[in-house]
Amino acid sequence: MIRKYVFGEPFDTEAVVKEIETANGMPCFGTISTENGFAFTYKMSEDDIVYGLGEANRGLNKRGYCYISNCSDDPHHTEEKRSLYAAHNFLVVSGKENFGLFFDYPTVITFDIGYTRSDVLKVSCDAADLNLYVIEGENAYDIVKQFRSIIGRSYIPPKFAFGFGQSRWGYKTKEDFWKVTEGYRSNQIPIDMIYMDIDYMEGYKDFTLNEENFQDFPEFVSDMKEQGIRLVPIIDAGVKVEEGYSVYEEGVRNNYFCKREDGSDFVAAVWPGDTHFPDVLNADARKWFGDHYRVLIDQGIEGFWNDMNEPAIFYSREGMEELKEKIRKIVQEDMEALPVWELGAAVEGVANNPKDYERFYHNVDGKKIRHDKVHNLFGYNMTRAAGEAFERIDPGRRFLMFSRSSYVGMHRYGGIWTGDNKSWWSHILLNLKMMPSLNMCGFLYTGADLGGFGANATRDLVLRWLALGVFTPLMRNHAAIGTREQECYQFENTDDFRGVIETRYRLVPYLYSEYVKAALNDDMYFKPLAFVYPEDEFAVRVEDQMMVGNEIMIAPVYTQNAKGRYVYLPERMKLVKFTKDNQYTEEVLEKGHHYVEIALNEVPLFIREGRCIPVAKAAQTVEKLDTENLELLGFDGAEYELYEDDGIHKDYENPENYKILKK
């Protein structure tokens, strides 16, 4: 049962697409105060678990910390951080009472989940202008599925997007991309995509190409496709201020950019220098910006990733003037005792300064809305601009699209990657724990920068992270400029990397099938063990093992120098360890606790009793997989419902896409 409660004058985020009648009175769970802003307070029982919040820090169970939905460009994902790139305001209380809460509120909102007081859940924000959806259900899993049913179908990418992709900030020329292609193809390591970071553009200008480095771009795109490689360019949120740049001139002429209060176009510095932000909350501007993706689509591009769309701000002119004045004042007052920490904080604080988000406005249906009041919607609507444009440009075709910043609702238009992580072992575990939380909020096409974006990776870390990435729908190795090169062929014994990535391709028939079925049924692709085994007290508390689809459980290794790990089996399962050269081992393990040895070049999974999964022979690309002659792994007598379509079009309801395979 879902009830909607309306407070004040909420901004219509369009996160919820199903009409829910407004209820009278107050929710039956917790207490609500609207005296000083808005506050929801609930006294938790000792054993209550709190799920949700999508892309948030720390654990699968969010209890014990404070989280703030405030889309933030912050590459340092350490434990104390309360805000990351996204705002996913849905949570589930599971325990003595079972209920879900979606706070549809587009700006800063705080979730104090047993932080101030260990037994109190408090959700608060500055203005009592929001829609609150309260969901009652039998258990947490039921509540999640009800929530998913009101926010719209999750994005389904083309099938090639389930292949492996390589990325690095620093690929600048055709030769760089050919070098990567040769590195993978010569070592027979499967790959489907190479990503183009900001250096492919002319002066970091959206929808442009560096003509010196990418002459005859359509021919280059075609040549790469002949090698089985699709190029996936980045699009940033800021449009460079430059006379003669058509996107800039069109935006200025038609008032498509965000404005200062005085009506002038707001200016902020990002990669290109001075930029304007497209007013993607304005329907006309959103259409205009989205239609520009055609420039690259017409040259053969079939996928994009949107970045810097919190939106990130390096500095504003106003912010720099304030910084200069502060430094001038500090220096003039006392040169003998400079307050170094204050000075450093002032310089660092010029980037993504909250004051800057108060300096520009959106035009929403003729009404001027200050950005900070709707801040968390920018990334969502930038990706929505692209998704809506794809429907106009080629309505029958699926395009690859994922974003850095997001809000509930964006899941209908694209996926997300979890941003600028680090080459840290702790971030493998963080990656794992985020996946089901994101699924709860509708985001199924998800993944992290495998191997880590910042810092220097090691061979064993990349292998272990790839072994988790085998199961994430988005499987991309990505690294920052200046870090150690971490393409799979850069390390010794490349056959180990080939074996891990070949395992991904062997499993694509299962992973793709489970993904699409989850999307079509408002279900989850990644599930906590607690959702499948709610009566098992051990399974309910496990956070480093996940169900993937309906047939398998995974338990990745995420610690340095480990030879294996302890695993809890909530039922009898078959352990399958994939190795090199299309080989695997099988072993049935009884319910209970086990220590499982897992070599660096092995990918383990556990098949549930009475189940089986389809497995293909490895191929160099998804397109070359033989899905007519699949092997079934698992328990004898089991059946599997395979979903398979052409991977390009949207004929999801065709019953011919389904077939039953019997082992």
XYZ file of C-alpha atoms in Angstrom:
663
model
C 0.000 0.000 0.000
C 1.332 3.438 -0.989
C 0.162 6.717 0.481
C 1.167 10.195 -0.643
C 1.367 13.118 1.753
C 1.809 16.648 0.446
C 3.485 19.366 2.508
C 3.579 23.003 1.456
C 4.166 23.655 -2.239
C 6.428 20.908 -3.589
C 8.432 21.295 -6.775
C 7.347 18.695 -9.340
C 10.485 16.598 -9.857
C 8.661 14.055 -12.058
C 10.390 11.280 -10.143
C 7.076 9.469 -9.625
C 5.147 8.711 -12.796
C 2.180 6.805 -11.363
C -0.700 8.871 -10.041
C -1.040 8.394 -6.284
C -4.018 9.967 -4.531
C -3.109 12.378 -1.742
C -3.895 11.002 1.706
C -5.387 12.955 4.561
C -3.837 13.351 7.974
C -0.347 12.181 8.902
C 1.559 8.943 8.259
C 1.031 6.150 10.751
C 4.796 5.720 11.167
C 6.857 8.242 13.105
C 6.065 11.866 13.815
C 6.314 14.911 11.579
C 7.043 18.516 12.457
C 6.751 21.477 10.062
C 7.521 24.233 12.558
C 11.111 24.898 11.487
C 11.356 23.388 8.037
C 10.439 19.716 7.891
C 11.392 16.830 10.166
C 10.308 13.189 10.191
C 11.288 11.281 13.336
C 10.970 7.550 14.016
C 12.145 5.546 17.029
C 13.903 2.440 15.742
C 13.871 -0.936 17.428
C 17.177 -2.522 18.353
C 17.235 -4.937 15.426
C 15.811 -2.636 12.736
C 17.772 -2.495 9.496
C 17.573 0.552 7.240
C 18.138 0.019 3.510
C 18.255 2.395 0.579
C 19.639 5.856 -0.258
C 21.086 4.528 -3.522
C 24.546 5.954 -4.097
C 25.530 6.591 -0.504
C 28.631 5.925 1.553
C 29.367 3.108 3.986
C 27.256 -0.027 4.329
C 24.272 -1.795 2.875
C 22.539 -1.233 6.219
C 22.590 2.544 6.518
C 22.028 2.571 10.258
C 24.613 4.319 12.429
C 25.599 7.277 10.277
C 24.361 10.558 8.826
C 23.857 11.025 5.079
C 23.040 14.216 3.188
C 21.455 14.255 -0.250
C 23.359 17.096 -1.871
C 24.855 16.197 -5.251
C 28.563 16.910 -4.802
C 31.655 16.807 -6.985
C 33.980 15.172 -4.462
C 36.579 12.602 -5.599
C 37.614 11.660 -2.051
C 35.169 8.935 -1.060
C 36.394 8.424 2.480
C 34.237 7.121 5.297
C 33.382 10.499 6.790
C 31.806 11.842 3.599
C 28.072 12.394 3.864
C 27.342 13.497 0.293
C 28.399 11.925 -2.998
C 27.316 12.655 -6.579
C 23.690 11.567 -6.320
C 20.498 12.173 -4.342
C 18.337 9.078 -3.910
C 15.914 9.875 -1.095
C 14.313 6.440 -0.689
C 14.820 4.241 2.353
C 13.252 1.146 3.894
C 12.924 0.336 7.580
C 12.938 -3.440 8.035
C 12.329 -5.017 11.406
C 9.611 -4.627 14.017
C 7.687 -2.595 11.440
C 8.274 -2.664 7.687
C 7.780 0.498 5.676
C 9.417 2.582 2.976
C 9.781 6.343 2.680
C 10.464 8.447 -0.410
C 11.086 12.108 0.318
C 10.569 13.788 -3.037
C 12.534 16.931 -2.296
C 15.008 18.375 -4.808
C 17.547 20.074 -2.585
C 19.554 19.377 0.570
C 17.955 16.834 2.890
C 19.600 15.070 5.845
C 19.122 11.445 6.884
C 20.311 10.974 10.462
C 19.941 7.204 10.827
C 20.962 6.486 14.388
C 23.874 8.910 14.309
C 22.815 11.559 16.828
C 20.867 8.966 18.820
C 21.408 5.301 18.028
C 17.692 4.506 18.191
C 16.341 7.516 16.272
C 15.840 7.954 12.546
C 15.419 11.626 11.689
C 14.977 13.039 8.198
C 15.056 16.828 7.979
C 15.241 19.682 5.498
C 14.973 23.456 5.561
C 11.622 23.882 3.830
C 8.385 21.995 4.414
C 7.672 21.789 0.673
C 7.784 18.172 -0.410
C 5.874 15.057 -1.336
C 6.298 12.148 1.069
C 5.422 8.661 -0.135
C 4.896 6.051 2.582
C 4.887 2.403 1.497
C 3.658 -0.473 3.641
C 4.537 -4.031 2.735
C 5.184 -7.544 3.951
C 8.947 -7.081 3.964
C 11.715 -4.881 2.590
C 11.789 -6.641 -0.780
C 8.039 -6.193 -1.271
C 8.330 -2.500 -0.366
C 11.136 -1.960 -2.891
C 9.114 -3.553 -5.676
C 6.129 -1.354 -4.838
C 8.335 1.739 -4.981
C 9.824 0.663 -8.280
C 6.312 0.268 -9.699
C 5.523 3.983 -9.213
C 8.755 5.531 -10.518
C 8.765 3.994 -13.995
C 10.675 1.316 -15.847
C 14.427 1.238 -15.448
C 16.609 2.063 -18.428
C 17.561 -0.886 -20.647
C 20.819 -0.407 -22.591
C 21.811 -2.080 -25.849
C 23.297 -5.535 -25.436
C 26.804 -4.444 -26.446
C 26.821 -2.355 -23.247
C 27.214 -5.624 -21.320
C 30.642 -6.087 -22.855
C 33.874 -4.894 -21.290
C 35.024 -1.305 -21.783
C 38.357 0.443 -21.365
C 38.746 4.095 -20.485
C 41.430 6.499 -19.355
C 41.564 10.238 -19.000
C 44.442 11.005 -21.337
C 43.580 9.212 -24.583
C 44.023 12.174 -26.954
C 44.603 10.919 -30.502
C 43.455 8.225 -32.887
C 46.774 6.529 -32.235
C 45.984 6.306 -28.514
C 42.748 4.481 -29.273
C 44.365 2.189 -31.823
C 47.050 1.358 -29.261
C 44.404 0.277 -26.763
C 42.587 -1.726 -29.430
C 45.806 -3.476 -30.419
C 46.694 -4.124 -26.778
C 43.456 -5.999 -26.213
C 43.058 -7.697 -29.568
C 46.681 -8.932 -29.759
C 46.295 -10.492 -26.313
C 42.864 -11.877 -27.235
C 41.241 -10.117 -24.294
C 37.582 -9.423 -25.128
C 36.471 -5.805 -25.360
C 33.483 -3.956 -26.849
C 33.982 -0.292 -25.954
C 36.676 2.328 -25.556
C 35.632 5.548 -23.847
C 36.589 9.027 -24.952
C 37.295 11.410 -22.074
C 37.456 15.205 -22.388
C 40.566 15.348 -24.593
C 38.727 14.304 -27.764
C 36.965 17.698 -27.848
C 38.200 20.941 -29.328
C 39.053 23.024 -26.280
C 36.704 20.970 -24.067
C 33.697 22.226 -26.017
C 30.662 19.936 -25.996
C 29.661 18.371 -29.314
C 32.971 19.264 -30.984
C 35.976 17.229 -32.095
C 39.653 18.105 -32.087
C 40.020 18.326 -35.861
C 43.785 17.900 -35.749
C 43.578 14.615 -33.844
C 40.287 13.271 -35.205
C 40.122 14.108 -38.885
C 37.581 11.996 -40.787
C 35.878 11.035 -37.544
C 33.025 9.016 -39.123
C 35.618 6.898 -40.928
C 37.510 6.409 -37.655
C 34.306 5.349 -35.858
C 33.577 2.916 -38.692
C 37.116 1.511 -38.657
C 36.888 0.918 -34.916
C 33.561 -0.865 -35.352
C 35.210 -3.175 -37.856
C 37.484 -4.160 -34.984
C 34.419 -4.746 -32.807
C 34.978 -1.528 -30.825
C 32.393 1.151 -30.160
C 33.657 4.576 -29.117
C 31.762 6.198 -26.231
C 32.415 9.965 -25.831
C 31.900 12.049 -22.709
C 29.595 15.086 -22.605
C 30.098 17.676 -19.870
C 27.499 19.972 -18.328
C 29.172 23.313 -19.064
C 29.102 25.054 -22.454
C 32.202 27.120 -23.196
C 31.804 30.882 -23.519
C 33.366 31.544 -26.912
C 32.306 33.682 -29.837
C 31.936 31.624 -33.001
C 31.073 28.421 -31.082
C 27.604 27.634 -32.364
C 26.301 25.885 -29.241
C 27.250 28.889 -27.127
C 25.775 31.388 -29.573
C 22.501 29.462 -29.936
C 22.132 29.190 -26.176
C 22.703 32.893 -25.620
C 20.410 33.900 -28.464
C 17.514 31.748 -27.218
C 17.987 32.269 -23.467
C 18.730 28.574 -22.930
C 21.357 29.112 -20.229
C 20.901 29.526 -16.495
C 20.691 33.190 -15.477
C 21.897 35.402 -12.683
C 19.220 37.235 -10.743
C 19.732 40.306 -12.960
C 18.948 38.274 -16.074
C 22.503 37.938 -17.392
C 23.897 34.501 -18.195
C 25.621 32.938 -15.185
C 29.334 32.259 -15.711
C 31.326 29.554 -13.950
C 34.718 28.075 -14.729
C 35.000 24.370 -15.485
C 37.325 22.501 -17.909
C 36.873 24.915 -20.859
C 37.350 27.986 -18.666
C 34.321 30.280 -18.544
C 31.139 28.328 -19.214
C 27.378 28.657 -19.125
C 25.102 25.910 -17.834
C 22.233 24.817 -20.086
C 18.950 25.274 -18.259
C 17.954 21.612 -18.456
C 14.991 22.171 -16.135
C 13.494 24.319 -18.896
C 11.722 22.028 -21.390
C 12.747 24.095 -24.435
C 16.384 24.324 -23.365
C 16.408 20.633 -22.509
C 15.195 19.764 -26.003
C 17.766 22.091 -27.558
C 20.664 20.613 -25.588
C 19.523 17.026 -26.158
C 19.212 17.502 -29.909
C 22.935 18.280 -30.075
C 23.768 14.629 -29.335
C 22.744 14.077 -32.957
C 26.021 15.689 -34.046
C 27.919 12.624 -32.830
C 25.167 10.067 -33.507
C 25.195 11.075 -37.180
C 28.895 10.181 -37.215
C 28.253 6.654 -35.956
C 28.327 7.062 -32.165
C 25.927 4.794 -30.236
C 26.628 5.698 -26.626
C 27.603 8.528 -24.273
C 28.506 9.252 -20.668
C 27.461 12.510 -19.001
C 29.870 14.069 -16.514
C 30.407 17.139 -14.303
C 26.652 17.463 -13.954
C 26.137 18.105 -10.244
C 26.940 20.665 -11.761
C 30.617 20.916 -10.828
C 32.037 24.430 -10.523
C 35.771 25.104 -10.324
C 35.057 28.718 -9.411
C 32.804 31.614 -10.308
C 33.856 35.192 -10.967
C 31.995 36.273 -7.848
C 33.645 33.541 -5.820
C 37.112 34.495 -7.020
C 36.535 38.141 -6.101
C 35.464 37.084 -2.613
C 38.562 34.871 -2.311
C 40.877 37.676 -3.441
C 39.342 40.021 -0.891
C 39.723 37.464 1.879
C 43.373 36.811 1.052
C 44.059 40.529 0.773
C 42.517 41.096 4.190
C 44.441 38.245 5.841
C 47.767 39.354 4.388
C 47.284 43.009 5.247
C 46.209 42.355 8.823
C 49.144 40.281 10.048
C 51.982 39.080 7.838
C 53.755 37.621 10.882
C 51.041 35.126 11.840
C 49.259 34.002 8.716
C 46.315 31.674 9.545
C 47.495 28.937 7.178
C 44.566 26.588 7.776
C 41.999 29.307 7.255
C 43.774 30.391 4.105
C 43.922 26.859 2.747
C 40.256 26.264 3.473
C 39.326 29.501 1.711
C 41.230 28.497 -1.446
C 39.853 24.971 -1.438
C 36.342 26.235 -0.779
C 36.185 28.285 -3.953
C 35.322 25.101 -5.889
C 31.697 23.933 -5.676
C 30.983 26.764 -3.257
C 27.377 26.593 -1.996
C 27.132 30.361 -2.531
C 27.593 29.824 -6.255
C 24.544 27.565 -6.371
C 22.555 30.497 -4.984
C 23.762 32.791 -7.763
C 21.918 31.345 -10.736
C 18.360 30.564 -11.694
C 16.253 28.249 -13.833
C 13.226 29.143 -15.906
C 10.601 26.480 -15.170
C 7.312 27.088 -16.955
C 7.954 30.816 -16.840
C 8.780 30.834 -13.146
C 12.249 31.813 -11.917
C 13.637 29.123 -9.559
C 16.935 29.626 -7.738
C 19.263 26.733 -8.474
C 20.032 25.713 -4.897
C 16.305 25.010 -4.399
C 16.402 22.330 -7.132
C 20.119 21.521 -7.140
C 19.771 17.738 -7.029
C 17.779 17.676 -10.280
C 20.460 19.003 -12.629
C 22.239 15.756 -13.508
C 18.921 13.934 -13.798
C 17.608 16.465 -16.311
C 20.830 16.631 -18.308
C 20.580 12.883 -18.887
C 16.862 13.203 -19.460
C 17.701 15.711 -22.211
C 19.745 13.035 -23.937
C 17.207 10.257 -23.368
C 14.348 12.322 -24.752
C 16.497 13.299 -27.734
C 17.301 9.673 -28.515
C 13.547 9.047 -28.769
C 13.317 11.788 -31.384
C 16.496 10.887 -33.258
C 15.984 7.124 -33.527
C 12.959 6.053 -31.478
C 13.285 2.323 -32.113
C 16.926 2.068 -31.088
C 18.603 1.759 -27.690
C 21.603 3.962 -26.938
C 24.159 3.520 -24.183
C 23.857 6.335 -21.653
C 25.058 6.766 -18.092
C 25.721 9.728 -15.854
C 27.666 10.806 -12.788
C 25.020 12.861 -10.969
C 21.430 11.701 -10.613
C 18.112 11.815 -8.761
C 15.333 9.235 -8.675
C 13.655 9.484 -12.073
C 16.863 9.609 -14.059
C 16.885 5.793 -13.890
C 14.362 5.866 -16.747
C 16.850 7.540 -19.092
C 20.230 6.052 -18.236
C 22.473 4.345 -15.748
C 25.196 5.705 -13.504
C 28.768 5.043 -12.635
C 29.802 5.775 -9.084
C 32.289 8.510 -9.890
C 35.915 9.219 -9.086
C 36.844 6.409 -6.736
C 40.380 5.402 -5.823
C 42.593 2.367 -6.357
C 41.881 1.272 -2.802
C 40.816 -2.167 -1.605
C 38.109 -0.561 0.536
C 36.511 0.800 -2.629
C 35.947 -2.694 -3.995
C 33.773 -3.366 -0.965
C 32.085 0.040 -1.275
C 31.347 -0.772 -4.927
C 29.715 -4.063 -3.916
C 27.567 -2.545 -1.175
C 26.286 0.274 -3.377
C 24.896 -2.003 -6.082
C 21.702 -3.289 -4.393
C 21.032 0.125 -2.846
C 21.103 1.661 -6.318
C 18.809 -1.090 -7.623
C 16.314 -0.225 -4.884
C 16.092 3.281 -6.353
C 15.623 2.047 -9.913
C 19.222 2.264 -11.125
C 20.050 -1.119 -12.660
C 22.739 -0.184 -15.184
C 25.456 0.579 -12.668
C 29.145 0.043 -12.045
C 32.294 1.599 -10.650
C 35.631 2.531 -12.208
C 37.230 -0.908 -12.029
C 40.795 -0.757 -10.757
C 40.053 2.688 -9.327
C 40.118 6.095 -11.002
C 42.546 7.967 -8.740
C 45.806 6.674 -7.198
C 47.990 3.882 -8.562
C 46.542 0.428 -9.050
C 48.290 -2.882 -8.426
C 47.975 -6.036 -10.462
C 46.183 -7.994 -7.751
C 43.748 -5.153 -7.016
C 42.783 -4.839 -10.684
C 42.228 -8.592 -10.988
C 40.105 -8.781 -7.843
C 38.084 -5.728 -8.851
C 37.507 -7.103 -12.338
C 36.218 -10.313 -10.743
C 33.485 -8.211 -9.100
C 33.027 -6.206 -12.294
C 32.215 -9.438 -14.130
C 28.773 -9.149 -12.506
C 28.091 -5.386 -12.645
C 26.068 -4.413 -15.736
C 28.541 -1.598 -16.477
C 32.000 -3.204 -16.616
C 34.552 -0.478 -17.262
C 38.220 -0.078 -16.352
C 38.849 3.668 -15.970
C 41.790 5.661 -14.599
C 42.898 9.249 -14.192
C 45.652 10.970 -16.094
C 48.944 10.781 -14.218
C 48.167 7.462 -12.554
C 49.721 4.112 -13.354
C 48.466 2.650 -16.619
C 46.043 -0.120 -15.691
C 44.812 -1.511 -18.985
C 44.736 -5.280 -18.666
C 47.636 -5.808 -21.073
C 49.932 -3.527 -19.047
C 50.557 -6.231 -16.426
C 52.489 -9.486 -16.569
C 50.716 -12.779 -17.288
C 47.969 -11.180 -19.320
C 46.300 -14.570 -19.748
C 45.007 -14.158 -16.168
C 43.191 -10.966 -17.209
C 41.970 -12.622 -20.370
C 40.455 -15.436 -18.316
C 38.598 -13.077 -15.974
C 37.150 -10.987 -18.792
C 36.309 -14.070 -20.842
C 34.248 -15.162 -17.845
C 32.195 -11.982 -18.215
C 31.479 -12.845 -21.828
C 30.617 -16.435 -20.957
C 28.060 -15.129 -18.473
C 26.522 -12.414 -20.691
C 23.529 -14.603 -21.687
C 22.630 -14.972 -18.001
C 23.500 -11.429 -16.904
C 21.642 -9.794 -19.791
C 18.625 -12.050 -19.329
C 18.405 -11.348 -15.592
C 18.907 -7.621 -16.145
C 16.113 -7.237 -18.673
C 13.724 -9.393 -16.647
C 14.457 -7.234 -13.595
C 13.776 -4.052 -15.578
C 10.554 -5.349 -17.112
C 9.232 -6.612 -13.762
C 10.286 -3.656 -11.561
C 12.617 -6.048 -9.791
C 16.220 -5.958 -8.615
C 19.253 -7.331 -10.436
C 21.433 -7.143 -7.292
C 19.677 -8.188 -4.091
C 20.860 -8.413 -0.480
C 20.751 -11.963 0.859
C 18.160 -10.713 3.355
C 15.684 -10.105 0.525
C 15.840 -13.752 -0.563
C 16.364 -15.392 2.842
C 14.501 -13.079 5.257
C 14.120 -15.784 7.928
C 17.826 -16.651 8.015
C 19.426 -14.618 10.809
C 22.937 -15.039 9.359
C 21.914 -14.107 5.795
C 20.076 -11.000 7.013
C 23.314 -9.506 8.380
C 25.633 -10.394 5.481
C 26.841 -7.309 3.582
C 29.707 -8.631 1.432
C 27.792 -11.254 -0.538
C 24.992 -10.471 -2.997
C 22.417 -12.259 -5.074
C 22.782 -11.555 -8.794
C 19.576 -12.313 -10.610
C 17.488 -15.163 -9.273
C 19.915 -18.037 -9.635
C 23.313 -17.075 -8.243
C 25.113 -15.554 -5.284
C 28.497 -13.841 -5.459
C 31.139 -13.383 -2.765
C 34.033 -11.343 -4.184
C 37.478 -11.130 -2.606
C 38.240 -7.547 -1.586
C 41.314 -7.757 0.658
C 44.978 -7.548 -0.304
C 47.016 -10.776 -0.419
C 43.978 -12.931 0.378
C 44.056 -16.506 -0.873
C 40.320 -16.820 -0.461
C 37.548 -15.792 1.922
C 34.862 -17.003 4.287
C 31.434 -17.405 2.747
C 28.045 -18.087 4.280
C 25.674 -20.275 2.259
C 22.016 -19.817 3.251
C 21.184 -23.023 1.399
C 22.968 -25.865 -0.373
C 24.706 -24.416 -3.433
C 27.050 -25.381 -6.216
C 30.329 -23.460 -6.222
C 31.576 -22.790 -9.757
C 35.022 -21.296 -10.227
C 35.782 -20.050 -13.735
C 39.407 -20.250 -14.787
C 41.424 -19.584 -17.921
C 40.766 -21.063 -21.336
C 37.007 -21.501 -20.915
C 37.501 -23.922 -18.037
C 35.692 -24.178 -14.713
C 35.445 -26.357 -11.627
C 32.295 -27.386 -9.766
C 31.700 -28.389 -6.161
C 28.497 -28.757 -4.150
C 28.689 -27.146 -0.709
C 26.200 -27.633 2.091
C 24.398 -24.815 3.886
C 26.607 -23.036 6.422
C 29.965 -21.318 6.778
C 32.856 -22.221 4.485
C 36.338 -20.995 3.711
C 36.716 -20.932 -0.063
C 40.099 -20.631 -1.740
C 39.972 -18.289 -4.731
C 43.035 -17.719 -6.899
C 43.733 -14.327 -8.434
C 42.730 -15.570 -11.864
C 39.493 -17.260 -10.769
C 35.942 -15.906 -10.762
C 33.676 -17.720 -8.293
C 29.908 -17.850 -8.144
C 27.388 -19.971 -6.271
C 24.348 -21.492 -7.974
C 21.288 -22.008 -5.800
C 19.995 -25.525 -5.258
C 17.604 -26.628 -7.973
C 18.731 -23.843 -10.316
C 20.946 -23.593 -13.387
C 22.430 -20.814 -15.514
C 23.240 -20.535 -19.235
C 26.889 -20.100 -20.192
C 28.367 -19.377 -23.632
C 31.785 -19.960 -25.064
C 33.902 -16.827 -24.740
C 34.126 -14.449 -27.696
C 35.979 -11.234 -28.420
C 32.779 -9.169 -28.517
C 29.205 -9.575 -27.319
C 28.009 -9.650 -30.913
C 30.137 -12.725 -31.630
C 28.789 -14.791 -28.731
C 27.122 -18.039 -29.791
C 23.822 -17.985 -27.901
C 22.338 -20.877 -29.846
C 24.596 -23.466 -28.224
C 24.594 -22.605 -24.544
C 25.844 -24.849 -21.776
C 23.796 -25.093 -18.589
C 25.683 -25.104 -15.290
C 24.026 -26.006 -12.021
C 21.809 -28.763 -10.724
C 20.472 -31.600 -12.877
C 16.791 -31.355 -13.686
C 16.761 -27.583 -13.306
C 15.205 -25.165 -15.804
C 16.129 -21.627 -16.775
C 13.953 -19.007 -18.458
C 16.224 -17.217 -20.924
C 15.369 -13.753 -22.177
C 17.106 -12.886 -25.421
C 16.307 -10.229 -28.006
C 18.288 -8.563 -30.783
C 19.987 -6.317 -28.236
C 19.259 -3.162 -30.208
C 15.534 -2.519 -30.496
C 12.735 -2.236 -27.923
C 10.528 -5.223 -28.696
C 10.545 -6.224 -25.023
C 7.018 -7.646 -24.862
C 7.533 -10.183 -27.667
C 6.895 -13.662 -26.185
C 9.417 -15.085 -28.649
C 12.156 -13.407 -26.590
C 11.636 -16.014 -23.883
C 12.537 -19.696 -23.969
C 12.893 -22.413 -21.363
C 16.234 -24.211 -21.168
C 16.429 -27.565 -19.354
C 19.515 -29.154 -17.853
